[in-house]
Coordinates of C-alpha atoms and ligand atoms in Angstrom, one line a residue:
Chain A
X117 CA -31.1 -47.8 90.3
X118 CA -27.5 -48.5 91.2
X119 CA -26.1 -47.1 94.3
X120 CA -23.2 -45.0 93.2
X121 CA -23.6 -44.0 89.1
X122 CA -20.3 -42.8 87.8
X123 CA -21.2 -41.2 84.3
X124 CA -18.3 -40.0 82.3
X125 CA -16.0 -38.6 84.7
X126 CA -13.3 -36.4 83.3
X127 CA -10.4 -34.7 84.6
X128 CA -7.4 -33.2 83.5
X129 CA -3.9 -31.5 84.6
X130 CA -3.3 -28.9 82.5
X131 CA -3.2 -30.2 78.9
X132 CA -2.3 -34.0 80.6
X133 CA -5.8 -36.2 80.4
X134 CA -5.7 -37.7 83.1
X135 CA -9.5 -39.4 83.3
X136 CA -11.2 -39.3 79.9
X137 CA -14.7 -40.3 80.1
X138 CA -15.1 -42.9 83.2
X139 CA -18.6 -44.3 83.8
X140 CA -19.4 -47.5 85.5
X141 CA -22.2 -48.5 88.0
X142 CA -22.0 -50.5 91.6
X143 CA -24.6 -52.0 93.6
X144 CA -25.1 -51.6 97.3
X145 CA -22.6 -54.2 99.3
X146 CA -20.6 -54.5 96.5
X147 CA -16.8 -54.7 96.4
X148 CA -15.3 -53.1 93.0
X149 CA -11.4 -53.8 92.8
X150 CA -9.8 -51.1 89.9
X151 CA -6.4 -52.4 88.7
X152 CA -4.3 -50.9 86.2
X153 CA -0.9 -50.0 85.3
X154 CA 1.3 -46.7 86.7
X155 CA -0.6 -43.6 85.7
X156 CA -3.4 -44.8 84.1
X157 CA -5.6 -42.5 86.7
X158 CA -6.7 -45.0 89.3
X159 CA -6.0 -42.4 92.2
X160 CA -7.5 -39.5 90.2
X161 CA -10.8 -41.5 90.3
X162 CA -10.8 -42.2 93.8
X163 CA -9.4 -38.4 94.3
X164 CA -12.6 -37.0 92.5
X165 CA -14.9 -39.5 93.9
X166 CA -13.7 -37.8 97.5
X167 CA -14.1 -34.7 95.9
X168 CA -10.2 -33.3 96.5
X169 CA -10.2 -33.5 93.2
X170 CA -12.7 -31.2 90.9
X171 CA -13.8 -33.2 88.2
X172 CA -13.7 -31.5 84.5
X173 CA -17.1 -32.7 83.6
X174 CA -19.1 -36.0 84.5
X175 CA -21.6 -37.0 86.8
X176 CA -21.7 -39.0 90.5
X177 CA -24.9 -40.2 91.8
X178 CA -25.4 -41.6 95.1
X179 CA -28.5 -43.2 96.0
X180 CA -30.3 -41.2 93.5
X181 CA -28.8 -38.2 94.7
X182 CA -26.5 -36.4 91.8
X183 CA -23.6 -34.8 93.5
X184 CA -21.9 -32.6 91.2
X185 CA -23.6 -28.9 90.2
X186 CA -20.5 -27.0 89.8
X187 CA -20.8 -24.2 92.3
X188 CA -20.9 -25.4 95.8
X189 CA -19.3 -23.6 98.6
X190 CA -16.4 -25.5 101.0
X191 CA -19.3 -26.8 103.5
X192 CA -21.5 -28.5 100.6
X193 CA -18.3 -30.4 99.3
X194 CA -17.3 -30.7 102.9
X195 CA -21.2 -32.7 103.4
X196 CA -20.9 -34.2 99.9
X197 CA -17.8 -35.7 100.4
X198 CA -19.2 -37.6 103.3
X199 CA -20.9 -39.9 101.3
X200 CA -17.6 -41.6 100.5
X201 CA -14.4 -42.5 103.0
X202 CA -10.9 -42.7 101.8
X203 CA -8.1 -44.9 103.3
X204 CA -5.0 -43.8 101.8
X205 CA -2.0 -45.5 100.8
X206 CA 0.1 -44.1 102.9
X207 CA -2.4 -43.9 106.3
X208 CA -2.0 -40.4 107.1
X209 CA -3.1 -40.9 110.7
X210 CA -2.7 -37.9 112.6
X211 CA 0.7 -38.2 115.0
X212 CA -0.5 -36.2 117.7
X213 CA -3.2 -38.4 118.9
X214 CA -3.7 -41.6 120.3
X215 CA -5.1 -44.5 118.4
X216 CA -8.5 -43.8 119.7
X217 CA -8.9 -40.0 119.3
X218 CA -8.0 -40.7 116.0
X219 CA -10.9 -43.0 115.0
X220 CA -13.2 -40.5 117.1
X221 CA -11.9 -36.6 116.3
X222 CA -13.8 -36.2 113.2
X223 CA -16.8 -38.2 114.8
X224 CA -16.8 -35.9 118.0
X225 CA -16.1 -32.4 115.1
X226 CA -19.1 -33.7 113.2
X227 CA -21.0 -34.2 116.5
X228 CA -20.5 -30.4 117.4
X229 CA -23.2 -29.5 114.4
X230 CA -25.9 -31.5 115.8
X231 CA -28.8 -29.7 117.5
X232 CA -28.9 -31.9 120.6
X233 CA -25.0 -31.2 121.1
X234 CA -25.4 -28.8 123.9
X235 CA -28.0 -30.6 125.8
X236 CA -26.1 -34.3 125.2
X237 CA -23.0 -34.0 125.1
X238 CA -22.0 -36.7 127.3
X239 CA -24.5 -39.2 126.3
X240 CA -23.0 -38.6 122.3
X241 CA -19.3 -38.8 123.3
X242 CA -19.9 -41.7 125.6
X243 CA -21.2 -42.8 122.0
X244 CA -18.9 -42.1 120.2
X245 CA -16.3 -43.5 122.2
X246 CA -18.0 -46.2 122.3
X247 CA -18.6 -46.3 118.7
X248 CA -14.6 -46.6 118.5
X249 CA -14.4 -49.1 121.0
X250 CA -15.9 -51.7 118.5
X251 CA -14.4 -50.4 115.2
X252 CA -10.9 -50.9 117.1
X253 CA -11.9 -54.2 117.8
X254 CA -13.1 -55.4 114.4
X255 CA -10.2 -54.4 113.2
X256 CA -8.0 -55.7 116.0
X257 CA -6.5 -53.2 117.6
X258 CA -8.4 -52.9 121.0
X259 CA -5.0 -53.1 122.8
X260 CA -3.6 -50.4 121.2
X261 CA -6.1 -47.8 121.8
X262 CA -3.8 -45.6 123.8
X263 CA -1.1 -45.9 121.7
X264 CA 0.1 -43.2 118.8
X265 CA 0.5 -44.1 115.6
X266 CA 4.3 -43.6 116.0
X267 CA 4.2 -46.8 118.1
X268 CA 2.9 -49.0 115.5
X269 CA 3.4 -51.3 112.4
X270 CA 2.7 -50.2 109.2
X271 CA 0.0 -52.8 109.0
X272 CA -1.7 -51.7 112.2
X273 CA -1.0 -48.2 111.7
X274 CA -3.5 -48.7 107.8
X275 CA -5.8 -50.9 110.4
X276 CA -6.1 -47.8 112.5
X277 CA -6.8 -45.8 109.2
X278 CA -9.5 -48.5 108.1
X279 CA -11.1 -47.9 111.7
X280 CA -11.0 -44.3 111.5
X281 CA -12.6 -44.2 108.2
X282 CA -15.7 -46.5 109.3
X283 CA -16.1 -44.5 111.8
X284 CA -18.0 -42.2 110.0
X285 CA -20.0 -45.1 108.4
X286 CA -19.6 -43.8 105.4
X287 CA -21.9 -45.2 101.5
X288 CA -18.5 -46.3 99.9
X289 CA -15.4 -46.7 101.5
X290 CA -12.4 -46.6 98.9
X291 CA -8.9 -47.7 99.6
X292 CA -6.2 -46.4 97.5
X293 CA -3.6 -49.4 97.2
X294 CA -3.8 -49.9 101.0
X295 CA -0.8 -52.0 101.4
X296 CA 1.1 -50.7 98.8
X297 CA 3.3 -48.9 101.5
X298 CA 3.4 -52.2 103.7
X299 CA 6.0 -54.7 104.3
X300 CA 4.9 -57.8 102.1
X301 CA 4.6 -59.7 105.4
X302 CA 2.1 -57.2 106.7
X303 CA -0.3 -57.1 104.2
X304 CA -2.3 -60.1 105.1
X305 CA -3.8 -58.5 108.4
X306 CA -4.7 -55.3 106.3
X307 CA -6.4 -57.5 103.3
X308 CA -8.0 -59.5 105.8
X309 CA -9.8 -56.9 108.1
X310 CA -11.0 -55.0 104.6
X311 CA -12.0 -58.8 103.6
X312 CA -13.9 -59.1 106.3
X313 CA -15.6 -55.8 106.4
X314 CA -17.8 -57.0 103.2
X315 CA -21.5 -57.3 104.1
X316 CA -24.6 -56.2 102.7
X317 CA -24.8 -52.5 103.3
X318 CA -21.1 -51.9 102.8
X319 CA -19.8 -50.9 99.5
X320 CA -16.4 -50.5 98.8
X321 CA -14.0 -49.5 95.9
X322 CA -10.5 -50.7 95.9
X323 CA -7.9 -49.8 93.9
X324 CA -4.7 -52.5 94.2
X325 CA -2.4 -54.3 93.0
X326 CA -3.1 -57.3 94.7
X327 CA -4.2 -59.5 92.1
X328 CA -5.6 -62.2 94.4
X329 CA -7.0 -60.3 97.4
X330 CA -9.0 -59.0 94.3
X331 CA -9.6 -62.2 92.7
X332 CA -10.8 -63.7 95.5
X333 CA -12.9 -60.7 97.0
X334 CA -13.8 -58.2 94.3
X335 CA -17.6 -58.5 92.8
X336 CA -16.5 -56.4 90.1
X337 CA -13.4 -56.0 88.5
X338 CA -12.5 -52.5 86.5
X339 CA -8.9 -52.2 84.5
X340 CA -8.2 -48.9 83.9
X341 CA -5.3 -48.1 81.0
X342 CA -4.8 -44.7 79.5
X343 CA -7.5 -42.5 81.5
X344 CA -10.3 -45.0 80.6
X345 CA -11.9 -47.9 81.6
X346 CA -10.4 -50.5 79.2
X347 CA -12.2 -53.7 80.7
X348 CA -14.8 -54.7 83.5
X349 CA -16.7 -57.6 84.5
X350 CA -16.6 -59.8 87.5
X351 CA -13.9 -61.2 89.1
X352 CA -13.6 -64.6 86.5
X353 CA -14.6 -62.9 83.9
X354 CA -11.9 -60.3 84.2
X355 CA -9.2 -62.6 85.4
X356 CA -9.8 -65.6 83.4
X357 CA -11.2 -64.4 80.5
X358 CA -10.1 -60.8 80.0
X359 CA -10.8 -59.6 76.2
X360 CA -8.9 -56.7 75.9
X361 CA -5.3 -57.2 74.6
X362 CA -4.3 -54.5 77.3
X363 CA -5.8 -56.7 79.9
X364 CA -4.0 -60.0 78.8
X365 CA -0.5 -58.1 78.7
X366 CA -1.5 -56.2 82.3
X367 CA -2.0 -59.7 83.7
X368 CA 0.7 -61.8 82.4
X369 CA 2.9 -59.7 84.7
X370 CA 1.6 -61.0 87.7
X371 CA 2.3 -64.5 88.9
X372 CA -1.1 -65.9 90.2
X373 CA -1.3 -68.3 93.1
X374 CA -3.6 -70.8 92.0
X375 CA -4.7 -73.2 95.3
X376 CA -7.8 -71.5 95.9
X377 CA -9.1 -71.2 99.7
Chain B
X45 CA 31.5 1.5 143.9
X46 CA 30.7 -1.8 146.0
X47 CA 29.8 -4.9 144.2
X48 CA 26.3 -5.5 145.4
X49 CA 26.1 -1.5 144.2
X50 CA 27.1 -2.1 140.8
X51 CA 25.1 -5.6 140.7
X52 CA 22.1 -3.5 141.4
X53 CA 22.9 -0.7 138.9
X54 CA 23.3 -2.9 135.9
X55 CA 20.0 -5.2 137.1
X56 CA 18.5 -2.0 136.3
X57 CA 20.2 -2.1 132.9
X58 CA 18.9 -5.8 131.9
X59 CA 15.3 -4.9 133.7
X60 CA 15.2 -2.5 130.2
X61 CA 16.8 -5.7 128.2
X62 CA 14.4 -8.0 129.7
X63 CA 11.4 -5.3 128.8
X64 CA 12.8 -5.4 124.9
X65 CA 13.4 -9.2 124.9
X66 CA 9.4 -10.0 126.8
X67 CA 7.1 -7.6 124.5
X68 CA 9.3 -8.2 121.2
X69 CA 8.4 -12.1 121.8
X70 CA 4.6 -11.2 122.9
X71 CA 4.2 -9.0 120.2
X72 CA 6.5 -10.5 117.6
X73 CA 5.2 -13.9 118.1
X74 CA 1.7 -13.3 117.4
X75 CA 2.5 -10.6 114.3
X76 CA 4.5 -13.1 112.6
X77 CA 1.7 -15.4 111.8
X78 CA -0.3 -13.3 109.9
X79 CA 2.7 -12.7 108.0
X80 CA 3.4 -16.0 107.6
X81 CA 0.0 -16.5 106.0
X82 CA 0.4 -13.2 103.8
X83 CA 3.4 -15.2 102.6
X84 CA 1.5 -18.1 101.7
X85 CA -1.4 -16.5 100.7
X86 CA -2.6 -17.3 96.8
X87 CA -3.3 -13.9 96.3
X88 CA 0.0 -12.7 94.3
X89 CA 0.3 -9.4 95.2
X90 CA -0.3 -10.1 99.1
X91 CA 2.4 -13.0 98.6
X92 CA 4.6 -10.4 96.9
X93 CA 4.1 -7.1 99.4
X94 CA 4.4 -9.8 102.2
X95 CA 7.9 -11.3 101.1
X96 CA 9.6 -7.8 99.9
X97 CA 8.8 -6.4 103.4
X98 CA 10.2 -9.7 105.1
X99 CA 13.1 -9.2 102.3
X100 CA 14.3 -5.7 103.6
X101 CA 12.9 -6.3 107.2
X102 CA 15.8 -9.3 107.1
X103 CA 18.2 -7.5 105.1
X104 CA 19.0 -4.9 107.0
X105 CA 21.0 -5.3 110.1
X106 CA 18.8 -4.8 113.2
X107 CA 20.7 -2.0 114.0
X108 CA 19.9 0.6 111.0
X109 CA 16.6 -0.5 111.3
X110 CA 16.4 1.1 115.1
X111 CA 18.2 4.0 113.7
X112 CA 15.4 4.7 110.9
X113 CA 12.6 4.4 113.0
X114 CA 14.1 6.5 115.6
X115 CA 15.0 9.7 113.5
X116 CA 12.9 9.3 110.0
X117 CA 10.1 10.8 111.9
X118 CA 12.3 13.9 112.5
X119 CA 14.1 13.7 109.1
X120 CA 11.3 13.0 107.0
X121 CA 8.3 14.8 108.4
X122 CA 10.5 17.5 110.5
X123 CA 8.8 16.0 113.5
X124 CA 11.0 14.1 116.1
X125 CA 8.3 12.3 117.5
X126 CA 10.1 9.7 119.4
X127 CA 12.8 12.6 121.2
X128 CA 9.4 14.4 122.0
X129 CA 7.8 10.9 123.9
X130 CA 11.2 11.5 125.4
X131 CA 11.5 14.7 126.6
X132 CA 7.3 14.7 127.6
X133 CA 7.6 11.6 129.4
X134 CA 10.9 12.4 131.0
X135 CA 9.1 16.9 132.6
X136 CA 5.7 15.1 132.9
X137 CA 6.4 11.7 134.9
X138 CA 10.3 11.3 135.3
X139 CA 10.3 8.6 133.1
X140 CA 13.7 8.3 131.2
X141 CA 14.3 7.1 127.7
X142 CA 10.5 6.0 126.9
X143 CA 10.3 7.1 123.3
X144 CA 13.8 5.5 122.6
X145 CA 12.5 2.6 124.2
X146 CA 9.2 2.9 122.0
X147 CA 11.4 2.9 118.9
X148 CA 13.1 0.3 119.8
X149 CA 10.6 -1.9 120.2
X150 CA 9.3 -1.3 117.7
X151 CA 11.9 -2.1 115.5
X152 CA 12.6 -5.1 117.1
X153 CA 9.1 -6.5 117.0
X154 CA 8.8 -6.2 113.2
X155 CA 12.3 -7.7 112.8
X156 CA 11.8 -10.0 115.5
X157 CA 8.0 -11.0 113.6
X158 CA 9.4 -11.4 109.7
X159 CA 11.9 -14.1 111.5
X160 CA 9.1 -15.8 113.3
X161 CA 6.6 -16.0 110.1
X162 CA 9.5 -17.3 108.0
X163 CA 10.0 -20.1 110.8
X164 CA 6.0 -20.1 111.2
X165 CA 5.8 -20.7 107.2
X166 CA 8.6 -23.6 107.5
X167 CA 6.9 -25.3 109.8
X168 CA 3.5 -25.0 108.3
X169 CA 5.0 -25.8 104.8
X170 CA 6.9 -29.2 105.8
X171 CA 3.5 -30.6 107.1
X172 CA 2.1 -33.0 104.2
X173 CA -0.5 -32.4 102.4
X174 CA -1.9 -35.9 103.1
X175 CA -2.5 -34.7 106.9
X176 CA -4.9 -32.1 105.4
X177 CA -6.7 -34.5 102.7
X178 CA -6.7 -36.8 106.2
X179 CA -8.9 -34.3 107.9
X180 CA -11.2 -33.4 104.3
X181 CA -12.3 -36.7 103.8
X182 CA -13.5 -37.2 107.3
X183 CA -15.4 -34.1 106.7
X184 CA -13.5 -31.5 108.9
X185 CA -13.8 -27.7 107.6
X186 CA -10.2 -25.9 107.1
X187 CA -10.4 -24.5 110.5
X188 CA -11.0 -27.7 112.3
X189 CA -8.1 -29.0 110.5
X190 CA -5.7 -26.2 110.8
X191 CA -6.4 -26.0 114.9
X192 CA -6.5 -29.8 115.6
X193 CA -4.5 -31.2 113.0
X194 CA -1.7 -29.1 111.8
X195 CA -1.1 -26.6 115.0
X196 CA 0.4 -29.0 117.2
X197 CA 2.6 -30.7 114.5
X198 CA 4.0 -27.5 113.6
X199 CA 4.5 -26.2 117.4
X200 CA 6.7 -29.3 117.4
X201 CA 8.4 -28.5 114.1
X202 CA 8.9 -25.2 115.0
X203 CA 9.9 -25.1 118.8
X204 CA 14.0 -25.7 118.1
X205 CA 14.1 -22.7 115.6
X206 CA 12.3 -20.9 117.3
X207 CA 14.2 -21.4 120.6
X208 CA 17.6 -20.6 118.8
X209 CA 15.8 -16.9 117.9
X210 CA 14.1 -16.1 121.5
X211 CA 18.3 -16.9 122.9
X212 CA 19.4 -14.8 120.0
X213 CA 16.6 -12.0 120.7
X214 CA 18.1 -11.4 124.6
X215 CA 21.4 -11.1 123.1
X216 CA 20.4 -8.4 120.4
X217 CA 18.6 -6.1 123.0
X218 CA 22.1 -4.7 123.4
X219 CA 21.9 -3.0 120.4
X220 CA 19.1 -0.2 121.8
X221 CA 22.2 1.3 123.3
X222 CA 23.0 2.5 120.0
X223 CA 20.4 5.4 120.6
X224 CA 21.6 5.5 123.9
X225 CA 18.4 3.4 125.7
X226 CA 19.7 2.2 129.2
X227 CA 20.0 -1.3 128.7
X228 CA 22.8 -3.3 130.5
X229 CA 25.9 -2.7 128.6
X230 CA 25.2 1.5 127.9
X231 CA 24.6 1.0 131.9
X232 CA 28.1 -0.6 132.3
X233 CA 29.5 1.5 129.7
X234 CA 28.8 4.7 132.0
X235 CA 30.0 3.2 135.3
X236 CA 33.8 2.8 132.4
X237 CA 33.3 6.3 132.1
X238 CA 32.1 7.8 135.0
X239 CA 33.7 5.6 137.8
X240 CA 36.5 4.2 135.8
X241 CA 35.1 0.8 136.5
X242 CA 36.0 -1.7 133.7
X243 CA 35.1 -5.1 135.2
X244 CA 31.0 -4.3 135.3
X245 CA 31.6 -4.2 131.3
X246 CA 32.4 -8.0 131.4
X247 CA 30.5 -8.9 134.0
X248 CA 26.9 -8.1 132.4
X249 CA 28.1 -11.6 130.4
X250 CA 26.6 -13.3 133.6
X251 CA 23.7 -12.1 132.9
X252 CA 22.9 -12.7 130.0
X253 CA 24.4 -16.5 130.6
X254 CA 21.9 -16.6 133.4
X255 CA 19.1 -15.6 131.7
X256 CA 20.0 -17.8 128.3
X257 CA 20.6 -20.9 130.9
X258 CA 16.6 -20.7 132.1
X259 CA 15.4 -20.0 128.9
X260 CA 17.2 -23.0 127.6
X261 CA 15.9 -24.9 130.2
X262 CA 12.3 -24.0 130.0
X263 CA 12.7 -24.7 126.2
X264 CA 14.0 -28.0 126.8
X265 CA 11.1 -28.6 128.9
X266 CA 9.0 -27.6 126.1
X267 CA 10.5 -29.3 123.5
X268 CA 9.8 -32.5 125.9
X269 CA 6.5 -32.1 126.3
X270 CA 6.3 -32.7 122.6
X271 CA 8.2 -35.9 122.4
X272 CA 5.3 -38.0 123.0
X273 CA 4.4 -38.3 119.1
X274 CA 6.7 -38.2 116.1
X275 CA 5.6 -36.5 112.8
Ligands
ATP68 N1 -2.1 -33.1 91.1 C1 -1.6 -33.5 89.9 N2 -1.0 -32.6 89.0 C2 -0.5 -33.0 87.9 N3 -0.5 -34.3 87.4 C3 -1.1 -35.2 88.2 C4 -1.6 -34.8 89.5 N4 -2.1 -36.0 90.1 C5 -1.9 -37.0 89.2 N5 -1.3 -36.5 88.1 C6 -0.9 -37.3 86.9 O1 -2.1 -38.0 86.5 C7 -1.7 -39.3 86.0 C8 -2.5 -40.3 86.7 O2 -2.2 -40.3 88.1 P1 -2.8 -41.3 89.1 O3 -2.2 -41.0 90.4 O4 -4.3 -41.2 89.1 O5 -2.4 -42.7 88.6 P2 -2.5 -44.2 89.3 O6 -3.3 -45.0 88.4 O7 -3.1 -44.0 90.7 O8 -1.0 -44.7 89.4 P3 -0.3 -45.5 90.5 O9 -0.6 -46.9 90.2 O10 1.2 -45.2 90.2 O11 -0.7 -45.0 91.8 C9 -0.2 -39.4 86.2 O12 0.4 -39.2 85.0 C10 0.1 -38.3 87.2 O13 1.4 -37.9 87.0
MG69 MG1 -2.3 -44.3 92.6

């Protein structure tokens, strides 16, 4: 069976239909890219899928496991929602700490649950720390590790957010048009680090309007319009080939560089 | 009257002011969160009760509002409890003015508390919501995210408004001598009328300036502290 199993998500605001029926299937290691126009409920998608959004109706399965029963408390949605990691558009790093507390805080919060806390504490914060080490280092940033976010670029302050996200090794890691809020000449680092984070047992989901960071690096390609998934295939079939007349006019708006890599 | 005499008399005065001004921030401060929260509670009725009590608390001068809690008791219920503290205090341990001083600490705690929450809610209110959904998706409960996240940011947010009101608090302690408490000015009021000295009158001013100049130092200092991180 796939790794995550979206079966007809729904969710509205008020009488405004916002998803209407969104199902679609992704492998483990696989990077989906969602495009679509203004509105058409590509945030809502990744919202639910992070569960700060309720859905209406639908299911989500994740390695088998179906996630959505209606009546769980805070602290199953809270363990549910750890299946998934969300780097937002606009970062959202937390200003009061430094680059590095912000990649480990939730790691060190989570670590406070485990049975062997008490006993191990140093041995799991030594760890963690370490843990952060390397994540700020993949993503490029092992200078700025004492730094706040307020003393960075937007494109390392995302980098940050990627790095804080992975820190909790999350199943799917979603990115909700992570250089949308970037300076055009800072979105290369950001698409390159997520670029470069593809690999076997990482599957990620992201939403953009980067036509050929999503060409070139998307498995699967999903165009949303209206609340519903209105085409999907791979990355050619999609981009060359796209069937749906909503599709065509969707990508004739974007010019496409063509000298491939 | 020498100088250094007087000095001393009204230092007595502001010991009183500086009484009023210490447990109306001690017990103000903290009251004013829970308030703050009953404010932004999704409970209706809560939000409701909450913001018609911070409604009158706020718009009534400070004044009136010592004045009802010091004689409703009396009025109301034909017991004067706060002139009985008073007089039992005053035969039993030679204590002067404790139920006025009671009542007016009262009143200014809950006055001083409905200012706080407002500025409490402010500040917790102007932090986006994206630094919450930050803190949910990396699996932190609402606790963990309210006392590592969002404290701090709103300590920062709040420390200017809330520095203007503790300097405006020291100033309004003058008003317990409208039931005749002994703070500084009644004190230099009665050394006009008793020793026909009119200069103590102005000169309390240096107190207060004294005061207000550490206080806006130690403020400053605070307010510092926090510079390290914008947001
Ligand atoms: N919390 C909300 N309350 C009411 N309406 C909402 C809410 N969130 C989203 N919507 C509406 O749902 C629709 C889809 O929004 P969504 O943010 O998912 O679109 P999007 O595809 O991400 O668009 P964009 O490309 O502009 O980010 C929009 O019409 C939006 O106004
Ligand atoms: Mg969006």
């Amino acid at each position: 069976m796939a790794h995550l199993i979206v079966e007809n998500l729904t969710k509205s605001f008020g009488s405004l239909k916002v998803l209407k029926g969104v199902s679609f299937t992704l492998e483990k290691g696989e990077v989906l890219a969602i495009i679509g126009s203004s509105g058409s409920g590509k945030t809502t998608l990744l919202r639910c899928l992070n569960f700060l959004e309720t859905p209406d109706g639908g299911q989500i399965t994740v390695s088998d496991k179906p996630l959505l029963d209606g009546h769980d408390n805070d602290d199953e949605i809270r363990k549910k929602r750890l299946h998934f990691g969300l780097v937002f558009q606009s970062f959202n790093l937390f200003p009061q700490y430094t680059v590095h507390k912000n990649v480990t805080l939730a790691l060190e919060l989570l670590s406070q649950e485990r049975e062997d806390w008490k006993t191990n504490k140093k041995a799991i914060l030594d760890e963690i720390n370490k843990t952060a080490d390397d994540l700020l280092a993949r993503v490029g940033l092992a200078d700025k590790a004492q730094a706040y976010p307020c003393q960075l670029s937007g494109g390392q302050q995302q980098r940050v957010a990627i790095a804080r996200a992975l820190a909790l090794s999350p199943e799917i890691l979603c990115f909700d048009e992570p250089t949308s809020a970037l300076d055009p000449n800072l979105t290369g680092e950001v698409l390159r680090v997520i670029r470069s984070l593809k690999s076997a047992d990482r599957t990620m989901i992201v939403v953009t309007h980067e036509m050929d960071f999503a060409r070139k690096v998307a498995d699967k390609v999903i165009f949303m319009a209206n609340g519903v998934i209105e085409e999907e295939g791979t990355a050619q079939q999609v981009f060359e080939n796209p069937q749906s007349e909503l599709t065509k006019a969707f990508l004739t708006g974007f010019d496409f560089d063509k000298d491939e890599e | 009257m020498s100088f250094l005499e007087v000095t001393l008399f009204l230092w007595e005065g502001f010991k009183i002011s500086l009484l009023i001004f210490a447990v109306t921030l001690l017990c103000g401060a903290p009251l004013g969160l829970p308030i703050a929260f009953c404010s932004m509670s999704k409970f209706k009725p809560l939000r409701a009760l909450s913001k018609i009590i911070v409604w009158i608390v706020r718009g009534i001068p400070l004044m009136l509002q010592i004045f009802i809690i010091y004689y409703v008791p009396g009025l109301l219920f034909e017991f004067p409890l706060f002139s009985k503290i008073d007089i039992y205090m005053l035969v039993n341990y030679d204590i002067v003015d404790a139920g006025r001083i009671v009542a007016v600490l009262i009143a200014f705690t809950l006055n001083y508390a409905c200012y706080f929450s407002e500025i409490y809610r402010g500040g917790i209110e102007s932090i986006s919501y994206g630094q919450y959904e930050a803190g949910y998706v990396l699996g932190m409960t609402k606790s963990q995210i309210f006392r590592k996240i969002i404290l701090v940011q709103v300590i920062k947010r709040i420390v200017p408004p809330m520095s203007n009101e503790i300097i405006t608090l020291i100033k309004d302690t003058a008003l317990a001598n409208c039931i005749m408490v002994c703070e500084i000015i009644k004190n230099a009021k009665e050394l006009a009328a008793n020793e026909a000295l009119v200069w103590p009158l102005f000169f309390t001013g240096v107190f207060y300036l004294v005061f207000v100049g550490l206080l806006t130092i130690l403020l400053g200092k605070l307010e510092k502290k926090l510079d390290y991180f914008r947001g």
